Amino acid sequence: MIPAMTIDHADIIGFGGSLLFITAFLYANAVKDMDKLLFNALNLVGAVLLLYSLWVHPNVAAAFLEISWACIALFGLVSAVRTRRKA
């Protein structure tokens, strides 16, 4: 018998992070000229929210993915800010 699944605060926060990832992906595919600042900010916040969920419910492989995702998003965010300052 499979135990009943319970959802706690960490799961809800993780769902929020997943929703931000989905929103960023949809945005990137729906607009003609993507705002890299917005795209990377959504991805960075999404990764941080999912990392919190993974802190409470550990999964090393998923945590590695989210840390990598957050680093790439942070790099993209810094790059987008620098580009905007030059303009």
XYZ file of N, CA, C and O in Angstrom:
348
model
N 0.823 -1.170 0.000
C 0.000 0.000 0.000
C 0.881 1.252 0.000
O 1.860 1.339 0.731
N 0.532 2.221 -0.814
C 1.284 3.471 -0.923
C 0.769 4.440 0.143
O -0.436 4.668 0.244
N 1.702 5.016 0.920
C 1.252 5.958 1.955
C 0.673 7.227 1.337
O 1.059 7.631 0.234
N -0.225 7.869 2.045
C -0.832 9.113 1.571
C 0.229 10.209 1.515
O 1.111 10.283 2.370
N 0.146 11.033 0.489
C 1.087 12.130 0.340
C 0.577 13.331 1.128
O -0.590 13.695 1.034
N 1.466 13.912 1.914
C 1.105 15.127 2.637
C 1.890 16.289 2.047
O 3.028 16.123 1.614
N 1.277 17.439 2.045
C 1.923 18.643 1.508
C 2.138 19.611 2.663
O 1.201 19.935 3.389
N 3.384 20.056 2.829
C 3.696 20.999 3.897
C 4.147 22.332 3.305
O 4.123 22.531 2.089
N 4.580 23.241 4.170
C 4.971 24.580 3.717
C 6.127 24.532 2.712
O 6.159 25.316 1.769
N 7.065 23.635 2.907
C 8.205 23.530 1.993
C 7.754 23.091 0.604
O 8.290 23.557 -0.404
N 6.778 22.203 0.550
C 6.240 21.779 -0.750
C 5.552 22.947 -1.461
O 5.715 23.136 -2.665
N 4.799 23.724 -0.707
C 4.103 24.868 -1.301
C 5.105 25.884 -1.828
O 4.951 26.410 -2.942
N 6.164 26.138 -1.074
C 7.222 27.047 -1.533
C 7.896 26.472 -2.776
O 8.176 27.191 -3.735
N 8.143 25.180 -2.790
C 8.730 24.526 -3.964
C 7.833 24.611 -5.187
O 8.298 24.829 -6.299
N 6.514 24.462 -4.969
C 5.569 24.626 -6.080
C 5.654 26.045 -6.644
O 5.569 26.255 -7.853
N 5.820 27.019 -5.751
C 5.978 28.408 -6.202
C 7.202 28.564 -7.088
O 7.164 29.239 -8.118
N 8.306 27.928 -6.697
C 9.525 27.962 -7.515
C 9.310 27.303 -8.863
O 9.743 27.818 -9.895
N 8.625 26.178 -8.865
C 8.322 25.496 -10.132
C 7.452 26.365 -11.020
O 7.667 26.441 -12.237
N 6.489 27.046 -10.420
C 5.611 27.939 -11.180
C 6.412 29.080 -11.806
O 6.169 29.469 -12.955
N 7.396 29.595 -11.077
C 8.247 30.652 -11.639
C 9.067 30.124 -12.817
O 9.234 30.827 -13.824
N 9.598 28.902 -12.717
C 10.329 28.306 -13.838
C 9.437 28.176 -15.066
O 9.833 28.503 -16.187
N 8.241 27.680 -14.845
C 7.297 27.490 -15.953
C 6.935 28.835 -16.572
O 6.885 28.980 -17.803
N 6.715 29.837 -15.730
C 6.393 31.182 -16.214
C 7.542 31.745 -17.043
O 7.322 32.324 -18.115
N 8.769 31.584 -16.565
C 9.940 32.083 -17.301
C 10.077 31.376 -18.647
O 10.373 32.011 -19.669
N 9.864 30.081 -18.664
C 9.976 29.315 -19.909
C 8.894 29.733 -20.898
O 9.160 29.937 -22.088
N 7.678 29.891 -20.409
C 6.577 30.347 -21.252
C 6.870 31.736 -21.795
O 6.704 31.999 -22.990
N 7.327 32.630 -20.930
C 7.667 33.993 -21.330
C 8.734 33.995 -22.428
O 8.591 34.677 -23.442
N 9.797 33.208 -22.230
C 10.894 33.168 -23.202
C 10.426 32.675 -24.564
O 10.986 33.070 -25.598
N 9.411 31.838 -24.586
C 8.919 31.291 -25.850
C 7.757 32.082 -26.439
O 7.359 31.831 -27.577
N 7.215 33.026 -25.681
C 6.036 33.761 -26.138
C 6.353 35.162 -26.661
O 5.577 35.702 -27.447
N 7.458 35.734 -26.228
C 7.760 37.112 -26.630
C 8.802 37.130 -27.738
O 9.615 36.212 -27.873
N 8.745 38.204 -28.520
C 9.704 38.354 -29.624
C 11.077 38.788 -29.098
O 12.099 38.247 -29.492
N 11.073 39.797 -28.228
C 12.315 40.310 -27.644
C 12.281 40.082 -26.136
O 11.595 40.795 -25.411
N 13.042 39.107 -25.689
C 13.016 38.720 -24.285
C 13.791 39.707 -23.419
O 14.892 40.128 -23.772
N 13.231 40.060 -22.273
C 13.901 40.866 -21.267
C 14.731 39.910 -20.413
O 14.187 39.165 -19.587
N 16.046 39.908 -20.630
C 16.907 38.956 -19.930
C 16.945 39.194 -18.428
O 17.133 38.253 -17.655
N 16.740 40.442 -18.017
C 16.704 40.733 -16.589
C 15.517 40.021 -15.938
O 15.671 39.335 -14.920
N 14.342 40.144 -16.530
C 13.150 39.482 -16.013
C 13.295 37.960 -16.065
O 13.015 37.272 -15.080
N 13.741 37.451 -17.186
C 13.895 36.002 -17.361
C 14.819 35.400 -16.309
O 14.491 34.404 -15.661
N 15.979 36.024 -16.116
C 16.943 35.492 -15.152
C 16.508 35.711 -13.708
O 16.791 34.878 -12.840
N 15.806 36.801 -13.439
C 15.293 37.029 -12.084
C 14.261 35.955 -11.725
O 14.288 35.413 -10.613
N 13.354 35.647 -12.651
C 12.367 34.597 -12.408
C 13.055 33.260 -12.141
O 12.679 32.519 -11.226
N 14.076 32.951 -12.929
C 14.794 31.688 -12.758
C 15.573 31.646 -11.453
O 15.605 30.605 -10.776
N 16.187 32.747 -11.066
C 16.953 32.778 -9.820
C 16.034 32.609 -8.612
O 16.302 31.779 -7.728
N 14.936 33.347 -8.581
C 14.006 33.227 -7.456
C 13.387 31.829 -7.430
O 13.245 31.214 -6.366
N 13.052 31.302 -8.599
C 12.510 29.943 -8.669
C 13.479 28.922 -8.118
O 13.093 28.020 -7.354
N 14.746 29.050 -8.467
C 15.760 28.113 -7.976
C 15.920 28.216 -6.460
O 16.037 27.203 -5.766
N 15.912 29.436 -5.936
C 16.058 29.624 -4.490
C 14.864 29.005 -3.751
O 15.043 28.330 -2.721
N 13.657 29.209 -4.275
C 12.478 28.621 -3.634
C 12.540 27.093 -3.666
O 12.227 26.424 -2.666
N 12.961 26.538 -4.779
C 13.085 25.080 -4.855
C 14.202 24.563 -3.959
O 14.081 23.482 -3.376
N 15.279 25.335 -3.831
C 16.353 24.916 -2.923
C 15.866 24.881 -1.477
O 16.263 23.999 -0.710
N 15.006 25.815 -1.104
C 14.443 25.759 0.248
C 13.655 24.462 0.435
O 13.801 23.776 1.443
N 12.837 24.139 -0.548
C 12.055 22.903 -0.480
C 12.981 21.693 -0.376
O 12.723 20.759 0.387
N 14.076 21.723 -1.113
C 15.032 20.615 -1.083
C 15.830 20.571 0.216
O 16.352 19.527 0.596
N 15.944 21.691 0.891
C 16.607 21.726 2.191
C 15.768 20.948 3.208
O 16.293 20.208 4.036
N 14.448 21.117 3.099
C 13.537 20.445 4.021
C 13.340 18.978 3.627
O 13.254 18.103 4.470
N 13.257 18.729 2.313
C 13.074 17.369 1.780
C 14.270 17.067 0.868
O 14.187 17.254 -0.345
N 15.392 16.625 1.435
C 16.637 16.490 0.668
C 16.572 15.534 -0.527
O 15.929 14.479 -0.480
N 17.212 15.972 -1.588
C 17.442 15.178 -2.790
C 18.693 15.777 -3.412
O 18.647 16.865 -3.987
N 19.821 15.099 -3.251
C 21.121 15.658 -3.639
C 21.190 15.983 -5.128
O 21.678 17.048 -5.517
N 20.688 15.111 -5.978
C 20.744 15.353 -7.419
C 19.918 16.581 -7.802
O 20.363 17.425 -8.601
N 18.739 16.715 -7.244
C 17.893 17.872 -7.541
C 18.520 19.146 -6.976
O 18.458 20.208 -7.603
N 19.135 19.060 -5.803
C 19.802 20.225 -5.215
C 20.961 20.678 -6.095
O 21.153 21.884 -6.308
N 21.725 19.731 -6.631
C 22.824 20.067 -7.549
C 22.285 20.809 -8.766
O 22.848 21.824 -9.191
N 21.189 20.333 -9.324
C 20.570 20.987 -10.476
C 20.138 22.405 -10.119
O 20.406 23.351 -10.875
N 19.495 22.588 -8.983
C 18.997 23.911 -8.597
C 20.134 24.879 -8.271
O 20.040 26.070 -8.585
N 21.193 24.386 -7.659
C 22.362 25.246 -7.398
C 22.978 25.685 -8.719
O 23.306 26.869 -8.907
N 23.111 24.761 -9.656
C 23.639 25.101 -10.984
C 22.727 26.108 -11.678
O 23.196 27.098 -12.263
N 21.422 25.866 -11.614
C 20.429 26.745 -12.243
C 20.531 28.156 -11.646
O 20.506 29.151 -12.373
N 20.650 28.233 -10.325
C 20.744 29.528 -9.654
C 22.024 30.263 -10.050
O 22.002 31.480 -10.280
N 23.133 29.549 -10.154
C 24.401 30.175 -10.550
C 24.321 30.725 -11.973
O 24.776 31.843 -12.242
N 23.748 29.959 -12.869
C 23.605 30.406 -14.257
C 22.669 31.609 -14.321
O 22.943 32.593 -15.024
N 21.565 31.565 -13.580
C 20.626 32.684 -13.560
C 21.274 33.927 -12.962
O 21.063 35.042 -13.455
N 22.081 33.755 -11.909
C 22.775 34.893 -11.303
C 23.759 35.500 -12.288
O 23.843 36.729 -12.426
N 24.494 34.667 -13.002
C 25.406 35.148 -14.043
C 24.633 35.938 -15.107
O 25.045 37.024 -15.516
N 23.514 35.393 -15.559
C 22.698 36.067 -16.563
C 22.119 37.368 -16.049
O 22.022 38.357 -16.794
N 21.744 37.392 -14.786
C 21.194 38.590 -14.173
C 22.240 39.698 -14.102
O 21.972 40.853 -14.477
N 23.435 39.360 -13.656
C 24.529 40.341 -13.598
C 24.853 40.850 -15.002
O 25.028 42.054 -15.207
N 24.911 39.959 -15.960
C 25.179 40.349 -17.345
C 24.098 41.289 -17.877
O 24.402 42.292 -18.531
N 22.838 40.993 -17.582
C 21.730 41.835 -18.049
C 21.787 43.221 -17.409
O 21.533 44.231 -18.077
N 22.129 43.278 -16.120
C 22.235 44.571 -15.432
C 23.375 45.382 -16.027
O 23.234 46.593 -16.291
N 24.508 44.757 -16.276
C 25.654 45.466 -16.878
C 25.305 45.992 -18.263
O 25.680 47.113 -18.621
N 24.605 45.188 -19.041
C 24.201 45.601 -20.386
C 23.260 46.808 -20.305
O 23.385 47.741 -21.106
N 22.335 46.796 -19.386
C 21.391 47.927 -19.238
C 22.103 49.185 -18.801
O 21.737 50.287 -19.202
N 23.101 49.058 -17.962
C 23.839 50.243 -17.493
C 24.628 50.892 -18.624
O 24.803 52.101 -18.635
N 25.121 50.092 -19.542
C 25.886 50.609 -20.689
C 24.990 51.334 -21.687
O 25.435 52.204 -22.405
N 23.715 50.946 -21.736
C 22.790 51.519 -22.726
C 22.323 52.912 -22.358
O 22.441 53.450 -21.379
